[in-house]
PDB file of N, CA and C in Angstrom:
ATOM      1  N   UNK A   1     -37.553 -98.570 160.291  1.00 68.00           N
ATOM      2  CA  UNK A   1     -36.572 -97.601 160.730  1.00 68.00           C
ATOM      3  C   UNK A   1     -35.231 -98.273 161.009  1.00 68.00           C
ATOM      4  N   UNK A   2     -35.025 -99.515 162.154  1.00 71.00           N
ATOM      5  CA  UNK A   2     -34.310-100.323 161.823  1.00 71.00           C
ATOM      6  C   UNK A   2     -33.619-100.379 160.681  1.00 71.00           C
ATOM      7  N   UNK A   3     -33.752-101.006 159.655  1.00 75.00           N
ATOM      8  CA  UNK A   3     -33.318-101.316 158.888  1.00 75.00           C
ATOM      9  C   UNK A   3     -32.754-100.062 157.496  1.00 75.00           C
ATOM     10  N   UNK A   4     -32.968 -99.082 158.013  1.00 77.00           N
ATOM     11  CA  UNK A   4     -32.633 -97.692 157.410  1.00 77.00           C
ATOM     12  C   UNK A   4     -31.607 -97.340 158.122  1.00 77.00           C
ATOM     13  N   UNK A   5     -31.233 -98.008 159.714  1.00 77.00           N
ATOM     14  CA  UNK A   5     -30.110 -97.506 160.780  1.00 77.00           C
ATOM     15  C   UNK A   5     -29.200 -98.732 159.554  1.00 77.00           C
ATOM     16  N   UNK A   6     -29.962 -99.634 159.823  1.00 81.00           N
ATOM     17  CA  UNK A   6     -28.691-100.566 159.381  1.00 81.00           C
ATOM     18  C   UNK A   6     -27.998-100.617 158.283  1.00 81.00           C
ATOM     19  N   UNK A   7     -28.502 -99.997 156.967  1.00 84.00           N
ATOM     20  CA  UNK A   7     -28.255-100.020 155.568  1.00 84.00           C
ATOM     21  C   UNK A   7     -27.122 -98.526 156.248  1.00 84.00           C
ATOM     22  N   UNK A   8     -27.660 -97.365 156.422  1.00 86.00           N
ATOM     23  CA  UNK A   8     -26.363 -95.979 157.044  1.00 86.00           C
ATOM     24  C   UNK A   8     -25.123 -96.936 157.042  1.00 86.00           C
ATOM     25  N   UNK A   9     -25.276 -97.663 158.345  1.00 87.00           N
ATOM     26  CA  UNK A   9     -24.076 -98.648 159.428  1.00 87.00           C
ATOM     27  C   UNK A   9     -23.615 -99.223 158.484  1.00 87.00           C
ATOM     28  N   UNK A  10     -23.882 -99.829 157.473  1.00 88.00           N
ATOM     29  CA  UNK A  10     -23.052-100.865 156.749  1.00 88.00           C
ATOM     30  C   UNK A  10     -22.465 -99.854 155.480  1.00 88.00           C
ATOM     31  N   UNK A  11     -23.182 -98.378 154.880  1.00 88.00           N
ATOM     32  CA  UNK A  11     -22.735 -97.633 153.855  1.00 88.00           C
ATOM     33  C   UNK A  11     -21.696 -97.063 154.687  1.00 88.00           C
ATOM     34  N   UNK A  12     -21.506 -96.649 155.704  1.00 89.00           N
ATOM     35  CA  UNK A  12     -20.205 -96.233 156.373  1.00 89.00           C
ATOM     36  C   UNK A  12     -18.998 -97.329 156.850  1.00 89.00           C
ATOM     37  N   UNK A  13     -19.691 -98.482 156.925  1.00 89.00           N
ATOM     38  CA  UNK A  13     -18.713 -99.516 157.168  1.00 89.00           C
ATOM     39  C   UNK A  13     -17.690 -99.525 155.533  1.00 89.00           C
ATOM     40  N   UNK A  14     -18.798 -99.173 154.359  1.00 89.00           N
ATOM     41  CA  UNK A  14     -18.135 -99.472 153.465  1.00 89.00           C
ATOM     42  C   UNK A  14     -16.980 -98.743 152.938  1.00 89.00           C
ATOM     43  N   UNK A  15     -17.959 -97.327 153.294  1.00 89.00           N
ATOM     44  CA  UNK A  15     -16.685 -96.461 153.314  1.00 89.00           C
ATOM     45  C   UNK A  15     -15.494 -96.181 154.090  1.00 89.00           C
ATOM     46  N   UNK A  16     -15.411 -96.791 155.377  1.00 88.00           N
ATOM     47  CA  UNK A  16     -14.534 -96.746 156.511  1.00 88.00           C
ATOM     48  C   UNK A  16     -13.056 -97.752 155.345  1.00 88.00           C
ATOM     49  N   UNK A  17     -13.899 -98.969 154.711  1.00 87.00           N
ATOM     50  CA  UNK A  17     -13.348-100.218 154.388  1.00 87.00           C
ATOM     51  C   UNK A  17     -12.485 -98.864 153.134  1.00 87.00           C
ATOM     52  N   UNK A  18     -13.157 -98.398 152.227  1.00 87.00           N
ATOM     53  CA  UNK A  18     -12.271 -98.001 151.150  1.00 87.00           C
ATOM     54  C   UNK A  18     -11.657 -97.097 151.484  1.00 87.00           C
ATOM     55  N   UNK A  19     -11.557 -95.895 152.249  1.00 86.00           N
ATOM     56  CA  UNK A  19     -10.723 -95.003 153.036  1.00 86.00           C
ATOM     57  C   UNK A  19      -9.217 -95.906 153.362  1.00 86.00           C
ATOM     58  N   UNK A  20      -9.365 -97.187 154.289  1.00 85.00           N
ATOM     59  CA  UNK A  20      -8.446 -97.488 154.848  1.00 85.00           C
ATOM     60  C   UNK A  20      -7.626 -98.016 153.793  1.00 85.00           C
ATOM     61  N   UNK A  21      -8.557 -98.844 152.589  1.00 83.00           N
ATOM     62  CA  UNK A  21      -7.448 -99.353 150.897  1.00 83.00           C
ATOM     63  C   UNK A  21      -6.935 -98.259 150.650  1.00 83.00           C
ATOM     64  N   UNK A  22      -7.005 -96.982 150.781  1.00 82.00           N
ATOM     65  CA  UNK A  22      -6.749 -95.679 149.572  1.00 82.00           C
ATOM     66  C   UNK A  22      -5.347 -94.926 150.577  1.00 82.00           C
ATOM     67  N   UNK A  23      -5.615 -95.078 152.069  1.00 80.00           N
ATOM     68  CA  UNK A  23      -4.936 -94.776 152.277  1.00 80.00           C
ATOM     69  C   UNK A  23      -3.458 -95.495 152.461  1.00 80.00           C
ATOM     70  N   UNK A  24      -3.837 -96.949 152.383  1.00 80.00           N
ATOM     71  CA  UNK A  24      -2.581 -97.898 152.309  1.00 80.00           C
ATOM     72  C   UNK A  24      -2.401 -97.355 151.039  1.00 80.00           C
ATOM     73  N   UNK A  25      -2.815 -97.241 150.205  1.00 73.00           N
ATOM     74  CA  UNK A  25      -2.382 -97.792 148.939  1.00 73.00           C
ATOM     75  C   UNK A  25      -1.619 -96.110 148.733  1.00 73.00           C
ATOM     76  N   UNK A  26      -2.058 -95.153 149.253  1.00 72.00           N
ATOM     77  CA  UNK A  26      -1.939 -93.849 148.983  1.00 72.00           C
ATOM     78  C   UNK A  26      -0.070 -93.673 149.541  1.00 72.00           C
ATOM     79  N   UNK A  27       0.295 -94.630 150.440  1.00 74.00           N
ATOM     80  CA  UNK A  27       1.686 -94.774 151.208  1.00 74.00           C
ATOM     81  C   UNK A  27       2.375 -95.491 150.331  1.00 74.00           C
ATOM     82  N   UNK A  28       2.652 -96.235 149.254  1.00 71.00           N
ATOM     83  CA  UNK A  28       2.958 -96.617 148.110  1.00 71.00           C
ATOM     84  C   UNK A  28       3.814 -95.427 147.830  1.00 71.00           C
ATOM     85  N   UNK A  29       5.155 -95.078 147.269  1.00 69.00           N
ATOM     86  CA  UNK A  29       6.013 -93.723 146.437  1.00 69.00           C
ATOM     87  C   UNK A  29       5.337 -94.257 144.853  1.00 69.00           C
ATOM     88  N   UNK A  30       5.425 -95.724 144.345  1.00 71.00           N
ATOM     89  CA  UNK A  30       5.355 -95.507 143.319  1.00 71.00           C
ATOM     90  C   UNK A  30       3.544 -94.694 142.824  1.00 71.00           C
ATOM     91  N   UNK A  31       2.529 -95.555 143.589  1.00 69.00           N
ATOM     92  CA  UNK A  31       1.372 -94.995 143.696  1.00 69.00           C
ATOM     93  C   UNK A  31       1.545 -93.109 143.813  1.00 69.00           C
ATOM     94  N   UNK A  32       2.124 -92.890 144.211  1.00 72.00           N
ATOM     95  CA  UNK A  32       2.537 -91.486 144.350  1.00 72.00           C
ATOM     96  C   UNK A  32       2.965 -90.529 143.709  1.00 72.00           C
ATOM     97  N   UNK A  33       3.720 -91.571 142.891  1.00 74.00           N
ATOM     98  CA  UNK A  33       4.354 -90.812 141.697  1.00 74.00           C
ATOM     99  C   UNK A  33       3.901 -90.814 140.826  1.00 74.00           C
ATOM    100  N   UNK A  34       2.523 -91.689 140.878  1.00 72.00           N
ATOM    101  CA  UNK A  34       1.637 -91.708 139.319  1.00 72.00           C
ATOM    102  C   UNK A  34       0.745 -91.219 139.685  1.00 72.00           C
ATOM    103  N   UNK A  35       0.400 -90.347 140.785  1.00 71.00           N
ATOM    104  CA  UNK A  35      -1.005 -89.278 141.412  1.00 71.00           C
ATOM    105  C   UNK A  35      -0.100 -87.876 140.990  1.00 71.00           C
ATOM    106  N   UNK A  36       1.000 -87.781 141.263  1.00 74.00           N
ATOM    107  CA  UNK A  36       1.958 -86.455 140.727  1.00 74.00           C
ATOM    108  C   UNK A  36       2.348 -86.447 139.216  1.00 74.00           C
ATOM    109  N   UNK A  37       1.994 -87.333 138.691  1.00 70.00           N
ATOM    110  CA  UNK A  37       2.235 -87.087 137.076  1.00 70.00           C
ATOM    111  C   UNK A  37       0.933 -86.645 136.869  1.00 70.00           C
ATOM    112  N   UNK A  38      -0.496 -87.418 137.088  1.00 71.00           N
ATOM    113  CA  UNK A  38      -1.579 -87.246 137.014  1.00 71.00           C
ATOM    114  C   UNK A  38      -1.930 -85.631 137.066  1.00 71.00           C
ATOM    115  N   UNK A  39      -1.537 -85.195 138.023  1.00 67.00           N
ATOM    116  CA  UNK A  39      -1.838 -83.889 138.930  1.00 67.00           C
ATOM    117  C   UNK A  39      -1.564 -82.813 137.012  1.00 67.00           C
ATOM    118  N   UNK A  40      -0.231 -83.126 137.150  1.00 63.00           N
ATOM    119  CA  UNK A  40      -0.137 -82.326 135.651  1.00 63.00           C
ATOM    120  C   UNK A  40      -0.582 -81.921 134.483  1.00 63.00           C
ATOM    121  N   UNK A  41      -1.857 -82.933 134.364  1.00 59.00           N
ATOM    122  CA  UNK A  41      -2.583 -82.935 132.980  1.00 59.00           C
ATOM    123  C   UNK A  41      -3.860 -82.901 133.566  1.00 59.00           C
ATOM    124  N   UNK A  42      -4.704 -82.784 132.493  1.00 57.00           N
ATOM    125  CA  UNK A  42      -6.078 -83.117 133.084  1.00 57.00           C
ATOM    126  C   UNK A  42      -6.181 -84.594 132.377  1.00 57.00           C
ATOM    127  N   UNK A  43      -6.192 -85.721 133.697  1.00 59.00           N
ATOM    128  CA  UNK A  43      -6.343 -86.530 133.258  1.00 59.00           C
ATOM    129  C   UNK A  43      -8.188 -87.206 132.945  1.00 59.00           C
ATOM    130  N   UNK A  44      -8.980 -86.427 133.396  1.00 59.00           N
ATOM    131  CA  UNK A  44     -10.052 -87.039 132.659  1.00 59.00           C
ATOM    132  C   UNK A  44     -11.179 -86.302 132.465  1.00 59.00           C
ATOM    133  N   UNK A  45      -9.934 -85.280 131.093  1.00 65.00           N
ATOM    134  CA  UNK A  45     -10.546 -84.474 130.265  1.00 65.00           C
ATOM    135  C   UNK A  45     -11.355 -85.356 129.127  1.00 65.00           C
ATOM    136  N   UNK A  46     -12.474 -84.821 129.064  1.00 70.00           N
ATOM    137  CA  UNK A  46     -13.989 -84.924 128.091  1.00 70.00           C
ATOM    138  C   UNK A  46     -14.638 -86.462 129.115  1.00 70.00           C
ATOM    139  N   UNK A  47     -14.820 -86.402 130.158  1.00 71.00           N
ATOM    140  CA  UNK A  47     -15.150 -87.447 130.679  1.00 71.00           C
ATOM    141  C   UNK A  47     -16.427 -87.020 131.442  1.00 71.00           C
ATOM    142  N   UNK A  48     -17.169 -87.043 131.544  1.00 76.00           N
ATOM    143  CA  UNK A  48     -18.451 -86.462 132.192  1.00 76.00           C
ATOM    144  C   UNK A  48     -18.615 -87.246 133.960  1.00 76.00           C
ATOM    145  N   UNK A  49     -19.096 -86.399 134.922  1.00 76.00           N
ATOM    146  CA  UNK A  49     -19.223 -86.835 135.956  1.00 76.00           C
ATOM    147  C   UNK A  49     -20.199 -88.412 135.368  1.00 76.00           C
ATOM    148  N   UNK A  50     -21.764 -88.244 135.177  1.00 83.00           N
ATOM    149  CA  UNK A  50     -22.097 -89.690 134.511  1.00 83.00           C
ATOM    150  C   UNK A  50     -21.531 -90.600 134.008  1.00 83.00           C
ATOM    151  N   UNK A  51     -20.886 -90.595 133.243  1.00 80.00           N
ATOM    152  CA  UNK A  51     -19.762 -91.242 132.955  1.00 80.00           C
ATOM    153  C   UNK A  51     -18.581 -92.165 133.913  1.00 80.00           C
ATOM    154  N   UNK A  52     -18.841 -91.531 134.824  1.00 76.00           N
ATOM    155  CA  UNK A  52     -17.961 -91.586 135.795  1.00 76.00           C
ATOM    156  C   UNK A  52     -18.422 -92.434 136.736  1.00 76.00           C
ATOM    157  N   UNK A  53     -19.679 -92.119 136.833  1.00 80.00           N
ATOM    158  CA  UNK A  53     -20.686 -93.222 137.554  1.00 80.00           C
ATOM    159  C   UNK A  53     -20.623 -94.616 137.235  1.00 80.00           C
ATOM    160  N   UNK A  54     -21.302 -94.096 136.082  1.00 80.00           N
ATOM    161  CA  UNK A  54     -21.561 -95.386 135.442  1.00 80.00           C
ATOM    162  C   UNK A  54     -20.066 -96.971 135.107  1.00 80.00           C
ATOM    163  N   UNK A  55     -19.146 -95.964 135.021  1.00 77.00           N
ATOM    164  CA  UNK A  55     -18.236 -96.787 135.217  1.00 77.00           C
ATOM    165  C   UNK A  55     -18.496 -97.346 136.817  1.00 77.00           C
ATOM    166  N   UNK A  56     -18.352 -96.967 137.439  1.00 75.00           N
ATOM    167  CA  UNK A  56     -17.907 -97.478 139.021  1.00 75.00           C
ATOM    168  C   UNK A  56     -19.335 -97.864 139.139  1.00 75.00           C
ATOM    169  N   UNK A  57     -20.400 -98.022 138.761  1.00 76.00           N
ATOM    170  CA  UNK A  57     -21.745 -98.937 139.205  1.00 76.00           C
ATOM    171  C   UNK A  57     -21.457-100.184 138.455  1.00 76.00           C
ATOM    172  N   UNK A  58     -20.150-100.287 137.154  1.00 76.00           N
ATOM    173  CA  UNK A  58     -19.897-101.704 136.791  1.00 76.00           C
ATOM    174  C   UNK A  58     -18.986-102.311 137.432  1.00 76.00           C
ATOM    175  N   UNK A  59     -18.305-101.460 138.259  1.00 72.00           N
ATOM    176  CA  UNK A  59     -17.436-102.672 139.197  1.00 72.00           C
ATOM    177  C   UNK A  59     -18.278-103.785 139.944  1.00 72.00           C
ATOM    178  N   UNK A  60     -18.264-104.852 139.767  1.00 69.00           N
ATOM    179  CA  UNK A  60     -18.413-105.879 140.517  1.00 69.00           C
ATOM    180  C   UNK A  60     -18.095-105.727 141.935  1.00 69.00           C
ATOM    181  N   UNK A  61     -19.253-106.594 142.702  1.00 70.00           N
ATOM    182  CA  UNK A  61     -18.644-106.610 143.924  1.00 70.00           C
ATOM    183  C   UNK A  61     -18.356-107.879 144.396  1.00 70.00           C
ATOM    184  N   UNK A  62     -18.339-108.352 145.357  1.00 72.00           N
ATOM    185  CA  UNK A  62     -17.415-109.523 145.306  1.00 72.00           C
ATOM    186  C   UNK A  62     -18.003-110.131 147.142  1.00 72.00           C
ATOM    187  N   UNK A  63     -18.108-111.649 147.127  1.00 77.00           N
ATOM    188  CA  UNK A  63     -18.197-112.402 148.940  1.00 77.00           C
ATOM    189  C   UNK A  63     -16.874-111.362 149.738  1.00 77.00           C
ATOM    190  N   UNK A  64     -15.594-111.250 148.928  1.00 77.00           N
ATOM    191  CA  UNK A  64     -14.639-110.860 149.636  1.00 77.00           C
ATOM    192  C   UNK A  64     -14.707-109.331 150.271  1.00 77.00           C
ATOM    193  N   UNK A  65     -15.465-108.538 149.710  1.00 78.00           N
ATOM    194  CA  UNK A  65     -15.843-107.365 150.150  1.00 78.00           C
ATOM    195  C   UNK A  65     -16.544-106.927 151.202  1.00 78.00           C
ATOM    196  N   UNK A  66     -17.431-108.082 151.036  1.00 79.00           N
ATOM    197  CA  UNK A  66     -18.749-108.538 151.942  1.00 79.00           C
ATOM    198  C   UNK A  66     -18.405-108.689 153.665  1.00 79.00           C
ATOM    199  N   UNK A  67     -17.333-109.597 153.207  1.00 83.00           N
ATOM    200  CA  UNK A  67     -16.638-110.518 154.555  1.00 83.00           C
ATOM    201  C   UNK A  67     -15.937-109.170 154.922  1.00 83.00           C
ATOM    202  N   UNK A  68     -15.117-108.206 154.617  1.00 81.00           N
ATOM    203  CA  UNK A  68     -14.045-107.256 155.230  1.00 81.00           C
ATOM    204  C   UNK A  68     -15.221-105.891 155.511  1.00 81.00           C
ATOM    205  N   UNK A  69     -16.501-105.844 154.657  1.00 82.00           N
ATOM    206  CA  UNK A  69     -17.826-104.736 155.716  1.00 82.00           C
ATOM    207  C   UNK A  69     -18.142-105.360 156.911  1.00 82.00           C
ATOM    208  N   UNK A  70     -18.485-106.948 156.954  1.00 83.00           N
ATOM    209  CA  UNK A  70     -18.688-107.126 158.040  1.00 83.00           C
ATOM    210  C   UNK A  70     -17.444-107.039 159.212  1.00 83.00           C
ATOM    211  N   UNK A  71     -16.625-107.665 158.931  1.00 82.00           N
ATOM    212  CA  UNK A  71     -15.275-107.541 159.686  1.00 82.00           C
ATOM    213  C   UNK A  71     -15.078-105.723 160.410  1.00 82.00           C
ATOM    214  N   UNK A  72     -15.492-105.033 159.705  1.00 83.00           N
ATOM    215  CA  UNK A  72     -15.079-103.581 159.698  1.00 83.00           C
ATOM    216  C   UNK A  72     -16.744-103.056 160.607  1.00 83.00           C
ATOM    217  N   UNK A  73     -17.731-103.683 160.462  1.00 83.00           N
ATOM    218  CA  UNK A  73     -18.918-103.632 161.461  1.00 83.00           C
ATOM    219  C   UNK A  73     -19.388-104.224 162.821  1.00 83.00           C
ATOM    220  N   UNK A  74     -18.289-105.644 162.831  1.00 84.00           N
ATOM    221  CA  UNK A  74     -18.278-106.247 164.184  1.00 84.00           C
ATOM    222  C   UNK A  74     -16.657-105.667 165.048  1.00 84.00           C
ATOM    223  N   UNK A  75     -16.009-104.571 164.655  1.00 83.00           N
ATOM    224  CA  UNK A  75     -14.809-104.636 164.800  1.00 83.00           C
ATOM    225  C   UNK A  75     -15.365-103.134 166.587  1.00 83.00           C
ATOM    226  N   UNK A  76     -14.780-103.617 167.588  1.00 82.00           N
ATOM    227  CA  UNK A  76     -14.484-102.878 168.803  1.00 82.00           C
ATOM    228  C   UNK A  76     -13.409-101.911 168.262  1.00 82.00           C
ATOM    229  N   UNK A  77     -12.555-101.889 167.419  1.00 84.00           N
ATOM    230  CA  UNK A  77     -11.646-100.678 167.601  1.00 84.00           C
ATOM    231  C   UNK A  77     -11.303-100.666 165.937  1.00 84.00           C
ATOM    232  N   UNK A  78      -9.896 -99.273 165.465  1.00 84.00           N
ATOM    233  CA  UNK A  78      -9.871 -99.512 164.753  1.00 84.00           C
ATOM    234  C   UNK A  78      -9.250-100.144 163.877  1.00 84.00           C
ATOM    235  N   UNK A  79      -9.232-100.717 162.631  1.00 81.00           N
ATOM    236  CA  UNK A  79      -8.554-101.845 161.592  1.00 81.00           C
ATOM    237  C   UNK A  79      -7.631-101.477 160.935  1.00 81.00           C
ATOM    238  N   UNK A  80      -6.979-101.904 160.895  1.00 82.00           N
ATOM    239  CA  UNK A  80      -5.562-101.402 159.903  1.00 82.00           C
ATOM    240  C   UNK A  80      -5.827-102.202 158.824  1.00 82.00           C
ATOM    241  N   UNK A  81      -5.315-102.035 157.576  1.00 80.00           N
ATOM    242  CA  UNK A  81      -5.132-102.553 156.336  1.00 80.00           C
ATOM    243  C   UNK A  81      -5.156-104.224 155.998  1.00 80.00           C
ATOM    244  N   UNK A  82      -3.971-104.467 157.176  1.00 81.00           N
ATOM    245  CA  UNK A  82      -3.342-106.028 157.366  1.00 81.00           C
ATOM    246  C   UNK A  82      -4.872-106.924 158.146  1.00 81.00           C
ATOM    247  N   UNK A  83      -5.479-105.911 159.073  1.00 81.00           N
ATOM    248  CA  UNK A  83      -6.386-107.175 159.491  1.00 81.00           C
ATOM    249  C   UNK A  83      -7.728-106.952 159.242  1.00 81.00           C
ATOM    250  N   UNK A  84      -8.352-105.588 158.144  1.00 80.00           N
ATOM    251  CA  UNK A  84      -9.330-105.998 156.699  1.00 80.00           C
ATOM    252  C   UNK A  84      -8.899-107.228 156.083  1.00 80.00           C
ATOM    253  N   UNK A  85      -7.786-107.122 155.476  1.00 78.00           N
ATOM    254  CA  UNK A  85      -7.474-107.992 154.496  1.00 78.00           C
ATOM    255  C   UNK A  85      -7.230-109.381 154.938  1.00 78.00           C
ATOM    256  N   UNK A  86      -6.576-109.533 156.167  1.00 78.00           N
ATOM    257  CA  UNK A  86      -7.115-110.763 156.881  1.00 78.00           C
ATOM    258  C   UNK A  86      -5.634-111.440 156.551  1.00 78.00           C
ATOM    259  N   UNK A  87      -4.419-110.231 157.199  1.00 78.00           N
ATOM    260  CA  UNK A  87      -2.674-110.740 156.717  1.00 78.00           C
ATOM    261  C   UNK A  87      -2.249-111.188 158.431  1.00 78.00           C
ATOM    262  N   UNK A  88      -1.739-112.092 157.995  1.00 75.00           N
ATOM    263  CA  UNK A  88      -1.470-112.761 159.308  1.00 75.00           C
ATOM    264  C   UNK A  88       0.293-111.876 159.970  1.00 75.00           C
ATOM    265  N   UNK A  89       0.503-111.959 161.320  1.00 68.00           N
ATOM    266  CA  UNK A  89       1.586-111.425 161.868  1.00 68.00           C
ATOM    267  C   UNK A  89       2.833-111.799 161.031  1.00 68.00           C
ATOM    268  N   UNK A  90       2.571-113.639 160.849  1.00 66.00           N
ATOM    269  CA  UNK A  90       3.612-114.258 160.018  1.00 66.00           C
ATOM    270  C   UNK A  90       3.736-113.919 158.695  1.00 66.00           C
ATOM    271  N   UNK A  91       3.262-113.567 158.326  1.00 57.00           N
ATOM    272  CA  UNK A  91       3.308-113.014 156.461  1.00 57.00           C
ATOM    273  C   UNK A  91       2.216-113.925 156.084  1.00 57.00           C
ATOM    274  N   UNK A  92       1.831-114.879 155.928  1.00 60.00           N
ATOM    275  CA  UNK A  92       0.728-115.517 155.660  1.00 60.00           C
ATOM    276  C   UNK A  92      -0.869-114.905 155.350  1.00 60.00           C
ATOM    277  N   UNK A  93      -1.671-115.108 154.488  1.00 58.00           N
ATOM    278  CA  UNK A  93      -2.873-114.557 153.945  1.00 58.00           C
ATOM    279  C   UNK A  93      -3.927-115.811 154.131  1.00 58.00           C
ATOM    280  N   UNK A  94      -5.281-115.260 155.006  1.00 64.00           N
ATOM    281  CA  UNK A  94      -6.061-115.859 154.668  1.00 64.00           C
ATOM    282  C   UNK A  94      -6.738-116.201 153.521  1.00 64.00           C
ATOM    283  N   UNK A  95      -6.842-117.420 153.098  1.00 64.00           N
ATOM    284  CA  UNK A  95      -7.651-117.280 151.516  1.00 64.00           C
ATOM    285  C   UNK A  95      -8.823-118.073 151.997  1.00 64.00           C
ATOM    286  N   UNK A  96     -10.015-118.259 151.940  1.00 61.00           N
ATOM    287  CA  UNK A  96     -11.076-118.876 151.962  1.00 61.00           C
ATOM    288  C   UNK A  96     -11.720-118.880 150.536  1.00 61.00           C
ATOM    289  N   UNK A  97     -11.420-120.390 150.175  1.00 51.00           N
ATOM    290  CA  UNK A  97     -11.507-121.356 148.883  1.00 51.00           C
ATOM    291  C   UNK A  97     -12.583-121.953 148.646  1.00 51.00           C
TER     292      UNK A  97
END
């Protein structure tokens, strides 16, 4: 049972994690302006929901993803964009090499 709490906790951590990319990224004008051209056409006409899947079950996932669920599961409050990604006050980026 455990471990059915914990797999939930970490599928919402994950989603907490891509909510907060979509919405940075969603504050972007140019990102914005290519969701409002989009809006105009059907952009993914003859594309089947399966299809659709199956693409996004080939994204790779990555240690770096890993590290910002956990970050986003040990976190007391909530995360902004800059300290998922692990951007320092100074402009500086953690990279772990």
């Amino acid at each position: 049972m455990f471990a059915g709490l914990k797999s939930i906790r970490r599928e919402r951590a994950e989603l907490e994690r891509a909510r907060v990319m979509i919405t940075s990224m969603m504050e972007s004008s140019e990102i914005q302006d290519t969701f409002d051209a989009i809006e105009t056409g059907d952009f993914f006409e003859g594309v089947t929901a399966e299809e659709i899947e199956d693409m996004i079950d080939k994204i790779p996932e990555t240690d770096l993803e890993d590290e910002q669920v956990d970050k986003i599961l040990g976190s007391e409050e909530n995360l902004t964009i800059d300290q998922i990604l692990g951007i320092e006050d100074d402009g500086t980026v953690e990279i772990d090499v």
